[in-house]
XYZ file of C-alpha atoms in Angstrom:
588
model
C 203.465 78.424 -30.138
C 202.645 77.560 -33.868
C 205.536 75.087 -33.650
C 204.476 73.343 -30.547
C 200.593 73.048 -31.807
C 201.661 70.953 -35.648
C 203.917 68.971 -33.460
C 200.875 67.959 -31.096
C 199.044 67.264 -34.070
C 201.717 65.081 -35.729
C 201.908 63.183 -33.039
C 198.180 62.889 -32.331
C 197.811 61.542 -36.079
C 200.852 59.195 -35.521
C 199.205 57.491 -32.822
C 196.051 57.300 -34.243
C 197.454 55.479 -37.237
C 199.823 52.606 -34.889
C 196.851 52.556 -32.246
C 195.672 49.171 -34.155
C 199.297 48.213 -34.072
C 199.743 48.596 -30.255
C 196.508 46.679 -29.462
C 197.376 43.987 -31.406
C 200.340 43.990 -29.713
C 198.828 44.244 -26.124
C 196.610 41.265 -27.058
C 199.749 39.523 -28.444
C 201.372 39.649 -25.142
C 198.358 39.177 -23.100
C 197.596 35.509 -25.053
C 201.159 34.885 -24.173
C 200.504 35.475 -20.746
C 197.690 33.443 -20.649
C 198.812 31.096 -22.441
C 202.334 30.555 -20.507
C 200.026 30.478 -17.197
C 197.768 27.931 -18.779
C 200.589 25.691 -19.587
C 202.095 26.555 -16.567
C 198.875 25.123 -14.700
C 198.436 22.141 -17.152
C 202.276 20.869 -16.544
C 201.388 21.570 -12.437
C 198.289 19.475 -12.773
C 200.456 16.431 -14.473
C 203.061 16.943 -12.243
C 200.549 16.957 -9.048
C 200.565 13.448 -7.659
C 197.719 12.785 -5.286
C 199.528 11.752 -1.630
C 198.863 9.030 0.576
C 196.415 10.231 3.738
C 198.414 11.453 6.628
C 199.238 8.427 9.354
C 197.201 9.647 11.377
C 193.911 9.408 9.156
C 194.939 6.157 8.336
C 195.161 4.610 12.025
C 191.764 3.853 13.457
C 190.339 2.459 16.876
C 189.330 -0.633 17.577
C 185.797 -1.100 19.150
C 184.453 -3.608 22.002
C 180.444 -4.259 22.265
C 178.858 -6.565 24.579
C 177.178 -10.200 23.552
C 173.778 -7.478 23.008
C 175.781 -5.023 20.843
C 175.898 -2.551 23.292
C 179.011 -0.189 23.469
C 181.904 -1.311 26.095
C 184.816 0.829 24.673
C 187.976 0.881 22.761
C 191.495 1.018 22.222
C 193.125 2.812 20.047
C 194.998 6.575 19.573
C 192.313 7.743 17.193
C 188.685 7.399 17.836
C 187.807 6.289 14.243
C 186.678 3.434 12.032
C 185.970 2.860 8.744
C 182.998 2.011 7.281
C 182.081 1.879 3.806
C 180.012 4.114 2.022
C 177.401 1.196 1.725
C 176.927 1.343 5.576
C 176.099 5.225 5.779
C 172.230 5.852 4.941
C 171.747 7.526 1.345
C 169.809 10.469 4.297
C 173.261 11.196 5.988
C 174.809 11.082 2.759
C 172.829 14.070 1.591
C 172.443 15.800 4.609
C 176.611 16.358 4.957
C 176.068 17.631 1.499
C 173.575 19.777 2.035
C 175.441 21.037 5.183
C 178.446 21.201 3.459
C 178.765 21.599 0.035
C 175.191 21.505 -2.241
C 176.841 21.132 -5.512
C 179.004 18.357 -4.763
C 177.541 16.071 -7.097
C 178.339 18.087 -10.251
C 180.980 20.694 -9.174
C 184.459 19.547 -10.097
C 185.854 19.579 -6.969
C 186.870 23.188 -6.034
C 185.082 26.363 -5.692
C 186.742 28.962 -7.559
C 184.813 31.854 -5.215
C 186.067 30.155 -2.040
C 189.864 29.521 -3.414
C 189.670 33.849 -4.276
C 188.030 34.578 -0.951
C 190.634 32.859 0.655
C 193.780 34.011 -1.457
C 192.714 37.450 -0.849
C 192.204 36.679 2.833
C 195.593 35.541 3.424
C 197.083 38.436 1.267
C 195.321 40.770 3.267
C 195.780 39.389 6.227
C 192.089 38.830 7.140
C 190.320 36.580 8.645
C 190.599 32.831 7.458
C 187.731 31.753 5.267
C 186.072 28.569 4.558
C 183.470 27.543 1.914
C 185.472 24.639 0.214
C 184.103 22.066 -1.161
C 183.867 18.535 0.391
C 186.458 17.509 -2.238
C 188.869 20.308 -1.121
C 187.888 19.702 2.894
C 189.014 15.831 2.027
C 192.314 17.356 0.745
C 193.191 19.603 3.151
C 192.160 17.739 6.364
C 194.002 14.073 4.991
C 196.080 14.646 2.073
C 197.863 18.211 3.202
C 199.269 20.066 6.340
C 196.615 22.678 7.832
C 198.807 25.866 6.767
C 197.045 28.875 5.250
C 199.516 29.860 2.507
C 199.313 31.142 -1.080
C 201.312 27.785 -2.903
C 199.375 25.514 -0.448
C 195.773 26.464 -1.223
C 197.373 26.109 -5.081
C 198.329 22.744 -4.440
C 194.963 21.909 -2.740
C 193.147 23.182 -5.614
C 195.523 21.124 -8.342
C 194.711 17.981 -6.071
C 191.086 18.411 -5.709
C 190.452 18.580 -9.240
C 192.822 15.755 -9.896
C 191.049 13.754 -7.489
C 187.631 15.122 -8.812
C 189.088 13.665 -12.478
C 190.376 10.106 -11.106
C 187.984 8.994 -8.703
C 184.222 8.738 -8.008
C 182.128 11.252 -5.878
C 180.853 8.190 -3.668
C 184.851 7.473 -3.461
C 185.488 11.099 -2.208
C 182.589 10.948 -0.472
C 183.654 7.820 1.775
C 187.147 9.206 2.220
C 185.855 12.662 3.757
C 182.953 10.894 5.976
C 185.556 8.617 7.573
C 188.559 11.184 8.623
C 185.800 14.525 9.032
C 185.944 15.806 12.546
C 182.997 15.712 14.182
C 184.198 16.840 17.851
C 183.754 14.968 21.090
C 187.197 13.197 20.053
C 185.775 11.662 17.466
C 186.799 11.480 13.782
C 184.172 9.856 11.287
C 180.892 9.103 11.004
C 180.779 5.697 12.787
C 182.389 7.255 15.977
C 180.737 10.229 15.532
C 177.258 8.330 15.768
C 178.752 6.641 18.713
C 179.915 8.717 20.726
C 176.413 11.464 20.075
C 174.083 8.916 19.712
C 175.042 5.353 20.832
C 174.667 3.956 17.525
C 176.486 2.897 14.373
C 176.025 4.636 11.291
C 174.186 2.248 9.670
C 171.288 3.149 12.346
C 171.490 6.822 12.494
C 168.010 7.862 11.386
C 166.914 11.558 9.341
C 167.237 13.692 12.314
C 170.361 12.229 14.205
C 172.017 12.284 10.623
C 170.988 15.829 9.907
C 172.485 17.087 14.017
C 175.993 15.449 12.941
C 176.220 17.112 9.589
C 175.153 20.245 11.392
C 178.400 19.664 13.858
C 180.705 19.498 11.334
C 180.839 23.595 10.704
C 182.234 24.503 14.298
C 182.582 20.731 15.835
C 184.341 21.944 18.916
C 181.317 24.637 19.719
C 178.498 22.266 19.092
C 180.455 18.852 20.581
C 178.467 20.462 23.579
C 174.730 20.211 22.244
C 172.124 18.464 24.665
C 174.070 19.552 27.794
C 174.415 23.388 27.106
C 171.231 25.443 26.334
C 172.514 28.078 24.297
C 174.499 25.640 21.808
C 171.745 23.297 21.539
C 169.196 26.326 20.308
C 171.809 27.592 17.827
C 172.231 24.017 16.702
C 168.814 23.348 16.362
C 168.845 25.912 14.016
C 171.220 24.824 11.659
C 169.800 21.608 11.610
C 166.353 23.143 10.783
C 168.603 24.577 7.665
C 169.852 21.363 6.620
C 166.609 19.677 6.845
C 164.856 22.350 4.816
C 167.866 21.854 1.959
C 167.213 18.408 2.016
C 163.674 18.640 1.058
C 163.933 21.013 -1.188
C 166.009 19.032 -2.957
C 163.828 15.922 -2.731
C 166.453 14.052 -0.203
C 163.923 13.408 2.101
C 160.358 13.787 1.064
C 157.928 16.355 2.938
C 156.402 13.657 5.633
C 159.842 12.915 6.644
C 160.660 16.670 7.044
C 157.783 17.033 8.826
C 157.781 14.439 11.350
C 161.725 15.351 12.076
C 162.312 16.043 15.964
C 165.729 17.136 17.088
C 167.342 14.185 18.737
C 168.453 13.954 22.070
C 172.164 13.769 22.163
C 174.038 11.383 24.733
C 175.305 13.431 28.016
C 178.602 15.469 27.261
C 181.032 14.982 28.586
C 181.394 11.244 29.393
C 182.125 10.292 32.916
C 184.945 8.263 33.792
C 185.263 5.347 31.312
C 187.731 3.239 33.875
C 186.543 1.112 36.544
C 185.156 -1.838 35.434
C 185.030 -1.853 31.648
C 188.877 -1.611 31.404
C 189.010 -5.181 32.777
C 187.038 -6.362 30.278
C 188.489 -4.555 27.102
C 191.592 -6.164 28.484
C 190.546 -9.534 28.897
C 188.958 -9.207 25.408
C 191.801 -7.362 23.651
C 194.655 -10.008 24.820
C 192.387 -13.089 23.491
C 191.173 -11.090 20.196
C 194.552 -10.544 19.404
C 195.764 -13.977 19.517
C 193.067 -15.304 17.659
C 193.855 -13.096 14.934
C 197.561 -13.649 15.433
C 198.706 -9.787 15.848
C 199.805 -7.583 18.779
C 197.544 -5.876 21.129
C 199.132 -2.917 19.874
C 198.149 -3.463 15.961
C 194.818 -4.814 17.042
C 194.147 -1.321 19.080
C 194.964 0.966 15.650
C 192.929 -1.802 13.195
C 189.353 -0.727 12.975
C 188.275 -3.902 14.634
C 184.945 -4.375 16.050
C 185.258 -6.946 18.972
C 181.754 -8.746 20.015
C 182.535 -9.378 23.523
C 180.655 -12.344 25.238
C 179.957 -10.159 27.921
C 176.728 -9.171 29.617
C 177.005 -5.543 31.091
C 173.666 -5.469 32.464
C 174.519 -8.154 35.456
C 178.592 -6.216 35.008
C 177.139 -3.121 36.297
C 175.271 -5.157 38.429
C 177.281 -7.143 39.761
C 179.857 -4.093 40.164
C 177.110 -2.324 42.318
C 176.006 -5.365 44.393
C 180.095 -5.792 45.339
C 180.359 -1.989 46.010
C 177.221 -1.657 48.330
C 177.642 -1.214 52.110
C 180.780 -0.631 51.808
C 182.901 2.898 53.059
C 186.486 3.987 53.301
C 187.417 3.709 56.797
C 186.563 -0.312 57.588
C 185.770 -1.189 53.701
C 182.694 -2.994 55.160
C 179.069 -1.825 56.710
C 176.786 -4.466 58.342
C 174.027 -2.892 58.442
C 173.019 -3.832 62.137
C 173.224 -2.139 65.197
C 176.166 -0.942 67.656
C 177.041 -4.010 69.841
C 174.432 -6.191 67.733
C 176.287 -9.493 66.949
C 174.760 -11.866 63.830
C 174.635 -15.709 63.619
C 177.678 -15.170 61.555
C 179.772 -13.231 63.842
C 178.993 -16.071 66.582
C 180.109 -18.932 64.516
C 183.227 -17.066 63.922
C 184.026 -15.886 67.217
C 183.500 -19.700 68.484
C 185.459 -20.798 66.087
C 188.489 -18.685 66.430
C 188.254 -19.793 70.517
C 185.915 -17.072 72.139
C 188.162 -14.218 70.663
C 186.205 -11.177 70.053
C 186.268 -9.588 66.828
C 188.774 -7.060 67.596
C 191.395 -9.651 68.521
C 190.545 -11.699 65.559
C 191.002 -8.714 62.885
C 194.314 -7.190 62.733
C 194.504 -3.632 63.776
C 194.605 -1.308 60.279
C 192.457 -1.091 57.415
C 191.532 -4.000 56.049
C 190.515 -4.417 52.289
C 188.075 -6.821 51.155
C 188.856 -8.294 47.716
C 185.842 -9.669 45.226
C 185.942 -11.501 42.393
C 183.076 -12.406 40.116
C 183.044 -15.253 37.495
C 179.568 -16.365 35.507
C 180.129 -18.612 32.487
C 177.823 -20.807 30.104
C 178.613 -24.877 30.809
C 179.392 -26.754 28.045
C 180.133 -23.935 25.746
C 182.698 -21.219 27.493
C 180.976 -17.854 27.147
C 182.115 -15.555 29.736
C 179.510 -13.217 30.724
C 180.380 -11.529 33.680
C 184.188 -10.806 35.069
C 184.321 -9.037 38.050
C 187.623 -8.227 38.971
C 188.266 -5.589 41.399
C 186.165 -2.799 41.951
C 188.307 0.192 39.948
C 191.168 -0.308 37.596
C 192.207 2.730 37.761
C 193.648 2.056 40.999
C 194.615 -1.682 40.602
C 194.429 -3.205 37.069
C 195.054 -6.017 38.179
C 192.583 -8.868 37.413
C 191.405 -10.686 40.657
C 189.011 -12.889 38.502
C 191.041 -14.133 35.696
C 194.567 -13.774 37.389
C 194.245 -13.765 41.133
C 195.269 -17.087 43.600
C 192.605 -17.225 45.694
C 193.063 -20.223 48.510
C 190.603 -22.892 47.918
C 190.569 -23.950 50.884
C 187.347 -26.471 50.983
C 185.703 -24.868 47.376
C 187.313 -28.400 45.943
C 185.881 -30.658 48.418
C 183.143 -32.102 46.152
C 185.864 -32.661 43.902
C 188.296 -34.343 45.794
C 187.829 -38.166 45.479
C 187.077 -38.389 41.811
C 189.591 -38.819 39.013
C 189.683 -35.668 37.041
C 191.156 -35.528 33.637
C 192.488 -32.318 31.345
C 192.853 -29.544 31.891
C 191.255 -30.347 35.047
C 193.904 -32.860 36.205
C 195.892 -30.877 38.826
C 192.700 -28.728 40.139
C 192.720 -30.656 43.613
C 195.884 -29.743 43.876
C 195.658 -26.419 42.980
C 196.140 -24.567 46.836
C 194.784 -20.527 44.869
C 193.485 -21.438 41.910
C 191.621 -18.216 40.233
C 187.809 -17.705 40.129
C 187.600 -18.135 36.696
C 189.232 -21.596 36.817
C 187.432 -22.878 39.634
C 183.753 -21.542 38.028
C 184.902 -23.235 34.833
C 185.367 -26.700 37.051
C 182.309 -26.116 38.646
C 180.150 -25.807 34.509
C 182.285 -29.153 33.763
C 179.843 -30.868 36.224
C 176.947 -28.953 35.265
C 177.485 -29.692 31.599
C 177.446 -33.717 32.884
C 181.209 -33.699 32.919
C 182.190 -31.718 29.132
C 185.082 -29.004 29.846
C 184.254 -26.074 27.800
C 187.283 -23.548 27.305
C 186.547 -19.820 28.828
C 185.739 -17.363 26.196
C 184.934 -13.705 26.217
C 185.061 -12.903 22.526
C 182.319 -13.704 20.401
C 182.757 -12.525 16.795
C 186.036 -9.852 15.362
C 184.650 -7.727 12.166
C 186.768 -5.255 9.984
C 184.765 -2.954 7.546
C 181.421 -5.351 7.940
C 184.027 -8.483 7.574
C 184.314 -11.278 9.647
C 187.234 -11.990 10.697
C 187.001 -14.247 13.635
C 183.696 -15.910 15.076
C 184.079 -18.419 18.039
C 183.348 -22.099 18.273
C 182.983 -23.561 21.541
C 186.339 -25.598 22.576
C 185.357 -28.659 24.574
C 186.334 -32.059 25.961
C 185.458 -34.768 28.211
C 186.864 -34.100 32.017
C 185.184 -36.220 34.176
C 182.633 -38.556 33.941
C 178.719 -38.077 33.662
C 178.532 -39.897 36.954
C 181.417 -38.261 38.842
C 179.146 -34.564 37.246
C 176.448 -36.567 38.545
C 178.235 -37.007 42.178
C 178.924 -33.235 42.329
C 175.479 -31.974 42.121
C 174.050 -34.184 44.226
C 176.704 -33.635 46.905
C 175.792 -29.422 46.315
C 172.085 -29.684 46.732
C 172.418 -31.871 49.721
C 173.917 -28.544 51.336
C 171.189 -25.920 49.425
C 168.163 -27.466 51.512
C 168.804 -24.960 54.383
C 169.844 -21.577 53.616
C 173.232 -20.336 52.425
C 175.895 -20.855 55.239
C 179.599 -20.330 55.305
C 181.666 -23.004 56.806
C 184.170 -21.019 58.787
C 187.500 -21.944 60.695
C 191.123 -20.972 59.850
C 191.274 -20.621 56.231
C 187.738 -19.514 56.200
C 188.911 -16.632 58.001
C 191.123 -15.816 54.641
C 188.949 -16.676 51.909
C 185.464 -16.991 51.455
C 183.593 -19.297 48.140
C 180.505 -19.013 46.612
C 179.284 -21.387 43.679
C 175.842 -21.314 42.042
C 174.835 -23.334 38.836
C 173.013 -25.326 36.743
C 172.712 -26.447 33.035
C 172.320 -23.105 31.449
C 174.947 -20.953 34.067
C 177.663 -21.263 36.498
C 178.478 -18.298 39.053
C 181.228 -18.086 41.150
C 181.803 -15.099 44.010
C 185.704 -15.510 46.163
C 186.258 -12.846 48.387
C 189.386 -12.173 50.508
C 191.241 -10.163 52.121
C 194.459 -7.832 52.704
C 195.928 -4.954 54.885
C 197.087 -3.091 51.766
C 200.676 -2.255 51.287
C 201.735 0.732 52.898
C 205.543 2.348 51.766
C 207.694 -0.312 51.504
C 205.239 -3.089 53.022
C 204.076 -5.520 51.100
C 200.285 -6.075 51.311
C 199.618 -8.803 53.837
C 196.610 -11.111 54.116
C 193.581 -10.314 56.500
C 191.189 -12.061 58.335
C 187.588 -11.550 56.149
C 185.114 -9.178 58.476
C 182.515 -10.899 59.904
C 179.409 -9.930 57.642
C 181.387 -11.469 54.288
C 178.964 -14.424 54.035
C 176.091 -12.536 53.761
C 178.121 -9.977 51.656
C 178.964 -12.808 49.577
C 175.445 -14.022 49.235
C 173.956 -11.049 48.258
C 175.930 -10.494 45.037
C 175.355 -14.309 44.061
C 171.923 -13.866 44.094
C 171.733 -10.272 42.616
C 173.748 -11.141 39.825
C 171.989 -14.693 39.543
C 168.764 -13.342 39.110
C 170.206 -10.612 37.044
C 171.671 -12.372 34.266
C 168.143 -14.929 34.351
C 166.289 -11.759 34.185
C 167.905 -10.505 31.324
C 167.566 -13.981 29.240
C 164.710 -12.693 26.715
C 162.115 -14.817 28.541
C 164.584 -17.650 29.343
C 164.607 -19.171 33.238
C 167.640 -21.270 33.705
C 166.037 -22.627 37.188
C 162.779 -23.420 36.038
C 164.612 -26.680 33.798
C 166.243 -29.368 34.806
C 169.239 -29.688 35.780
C 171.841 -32.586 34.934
C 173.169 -33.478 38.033
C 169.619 -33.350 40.093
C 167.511 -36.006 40.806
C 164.306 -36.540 38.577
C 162.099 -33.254 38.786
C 164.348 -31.242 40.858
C 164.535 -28.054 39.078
C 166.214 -25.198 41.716
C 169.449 -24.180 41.348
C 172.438 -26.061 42.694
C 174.675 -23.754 45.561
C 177.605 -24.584 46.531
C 179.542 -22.727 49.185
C 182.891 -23.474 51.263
């Protein structure tokens, strides 16, 4: 035992006296350590190259607006467009930064707390956290794949201070507020304020800006807000949140926090985005992409803003007036009584030789085509295009593309010399609406041929790219323009009538104009295909005059309604004699 105890206390002396030895040591290898990793990391961070955003953040929409601004739709596999920072309020700025990340301004672009939290998580196999900061959100949602690993959230980290060291917070800033998701498909701030509030970003005001930044922390739970109760309240108070951090901050001052209501959000989800806009996006896409000399495919993933020349006030209007009274089984409803005959079925059945109306229309449904054409004489602008009444079902452009038989629409044209590009028109048997309405503004611009148009301005990123200039020449003479009119308003003294007989059975015209806008209406008709039959051409039911009449003069007084204060029939007209001011009509 005496042996045992002075070799305990040998040994306790012996490692009292190397104990300084060993810690030095310890620390030795510990510097080492630290030092090898902080090399390590330094050599990472030199080696770390900043990539190029993802294709997919890179591709953007391009957007259509009418002549007023107001939202059409777009083209395009990602609903997004750039905008610069400039363009986004200094408000929105700070409320996505008070939503998202406070210290954004002086961190240096990664939150050590969040990268641990989240190392740990996926270690442990817990849930997946967030908390990163804006920076790091940039990285991971453009810059990097969405896997949770270990050497990826190392690489995001490396990257976000890299790009925290080599470019500006406004720069990082503008990167992250155009490719953020912000739910209802949309990915940026300037579709985001779209597609929630109908505006561009430029316009979003304290409270609208403070709901998107709110959206961005669950954007596929809140996408929802203003049509489902429960996610608007929890919303609502988030956005309370982000308000209160803006004040405090001195973002917004205390009046403005105040005075913020929560804004009403656009109705979620969208209804069906076909029927008649498509036409026009088409009609505008084809000619925006030849004036800028691209495909309509690169002009669809540009970030093009198209200014349309269209109205869709008098579109929708004129899309309802064409669509009312009519059903599925005949594709027409008079209106009158059983066994009731009008003036117009009379005239008809006398002229097709006493037959009665079921002899005259072929057995089978019969569907009633409409086309709609208003322009601007002497300058091109087309406002409205009507040109079938769903393009989901045939996209197929009766107004711009379909050969409609003229029948006698050309008579007051017919024994004047015409020049280009109205030279052949009298011998045109179909031309399309769109042609004929653009002969019929040639003689109410006192004989100047103005080009159709329906695009207005292109922008990119607040650029102009594109702004239109009307193209016109001389093709016919004031006198001949002159002629026309005066030949027109010698038929408008009595009401509208249709002139009927053989091909009137077929087609069916409808001209109104004067100097300020020309409107065309051509209806016609078909017994659709069935199988393997082609679609065949069908007499017009009786009531298409008056059918015809009612959408010129809906969409007339539409478009002159809309005309901030502007009455194209209360001036004179060209062709009229001196202090004649009514509109001139001209039908077939």
């Amino acid at each position: 035992m005496a042996g045992l105890r002075r070799r305990l206390v040998k040994r306790r002396i012996r490692i009292r006296r190397t104990r300084g030895r060993r810690v030095r040591r310890a620390l030795v290898v510990l510097l080492a350590l630290l030092a090898n990793l902080v090399g390590a990391a330094v050599v990472a961070y030199h080696l770390t190259k900043i990539p190029e955003p993802h294709p997919e953040t890179a591709m953007q929409s391009t957007v259509f607006v009418d002549d007023h601004g107001d939202y059409l739709g777009r083209r395009g596999p990602v609903d997004r467009q750039e905008v610069p920072l400039s363009q986004v309020p200094r408000y929105v700025q700070e409320a996505v930064i008070a939503a998202e990340n406070r210290s954004f301004r002086t961190d240096t672009g990664i939150s050590p707390k969040a990268i641990a939290r989240a190392a740990w998580a996926t270690v442990s196999g817990g849930d997946r956290q967030g908390g990163s900061t804006i920076t790091q959100q940039y990285v991971k949602n453009a810059l990097l794949s969405p896997e949770q690993t270990l050497s990826r959230k190392a690489r995001e980290a490396l990257i976000s201070i890299k790009l925290d060291r080599t470019r500006s917070k406004d720069e990082i800033l503008q990167g992250y507020l155009n490719t953020v998701y912000f739910g209802r498909g949309a990915a940026g701030i300037q579709s985001a304020a779209r597609n929630y509030f109908g505006v561009d970003a430029k316009d979003l005001t304290v409270s609208q800006g403070a709901a998107l930044a709110s959206v961005i922390n669950i954007p596929s739970y809140y996408e929802k807000a203003g049509s489902d109760p429960k996610v608007t309240a929890k919303l609502v108070d988030r956005w309370e949140w982000v308000l209160d951090a803006m004040a405090d901050s001195g973002a917004i001052t205390s009046a403005q926090r105040a005075g913020a209501r929560f804004p009403a959000f656009r109705f979620y989800p969208p209804g069906d985005t076909d029927g008649q806009r498509q036409y026009l996006i088409d009609a505008a896409a084809s000619e925006a992409a030849d004036r800028l000399g691209i495909t309509e495919d690169q002009l669809a993933r540009g970030g093009y803003t198209v200014r349309t020349t269209f109205d869709l006030t008098a579109q929708d209007a004129t899309a309802e007036l064409a669509a009312d009274g009519t059903d599925k089984k005949t594709g027409e409803k008079s209106g009158k009584k059983t066994g009731e005959k009008t003036a117009e079925e009379k005239a008809a059945e006398a002229k097709a030789g006493g037959k009665k109306q079921a002899e005259v229309t072929a057995s089978g449904d019969v569907r009633v085509h409409t086309a709609v054409v208003a322009l601007v004489p002497g300058d091109g602008a087309v406002r409205v295009l009507y040109g079938g009444a769903d393009y989901a079902s045939q996209p197929f452009n009766d107004a711009r593309d379909g050969a409609v038989e003229a029948g006698t629409a050309l008579e007051p044209f017919s024994s004047m010399k015409l020049l280009a590009p109205l030279t052949d028109l009298t011998r045109t048997a179909a031309p399309t609406p769109l042609r004929l309405a653009s002969a019929y503004a040639t003689a109410a611009a006192h004989g100047v041929y103005a080009t159709p148009y329906t695009v207005a301005k292109i922008t990119r990123a607040g650029r102009t790219l594109y702004e239109a200039h009307p193209r016109t020449r001389t093709a016919m003479t004031r006198a001949d323009a002159g002629t026309v009119a005066k030949f027109l308003y010698g038929r408008s003294d009595a009401p509208l009538a249709t002139q009927t007989g053989a091909a009137g059975l077929r087609t069916l015209w409808q001209t109104t104009y004067d100097e300020h806008l020309t409107l065309t209406v051509a209806l016609f008709a078909e017994h659709p295909a069935k199988g393997k039959k082609a679609a065949l051409p069908a007499p017009l039911p009786y009531t298409a005059g008056s059918r015809s009449l009612s959408v010129a003069e809906g969409v007339w007084s539409k478009i002159v309604g809309t005309a901030e204060g502007h009455d194209p029939a209360a001036e004179p007209n060209p062709g009229l004699p001196t202090g004649q001011t009514k509109p001139i009509l001209a039908t077939r």
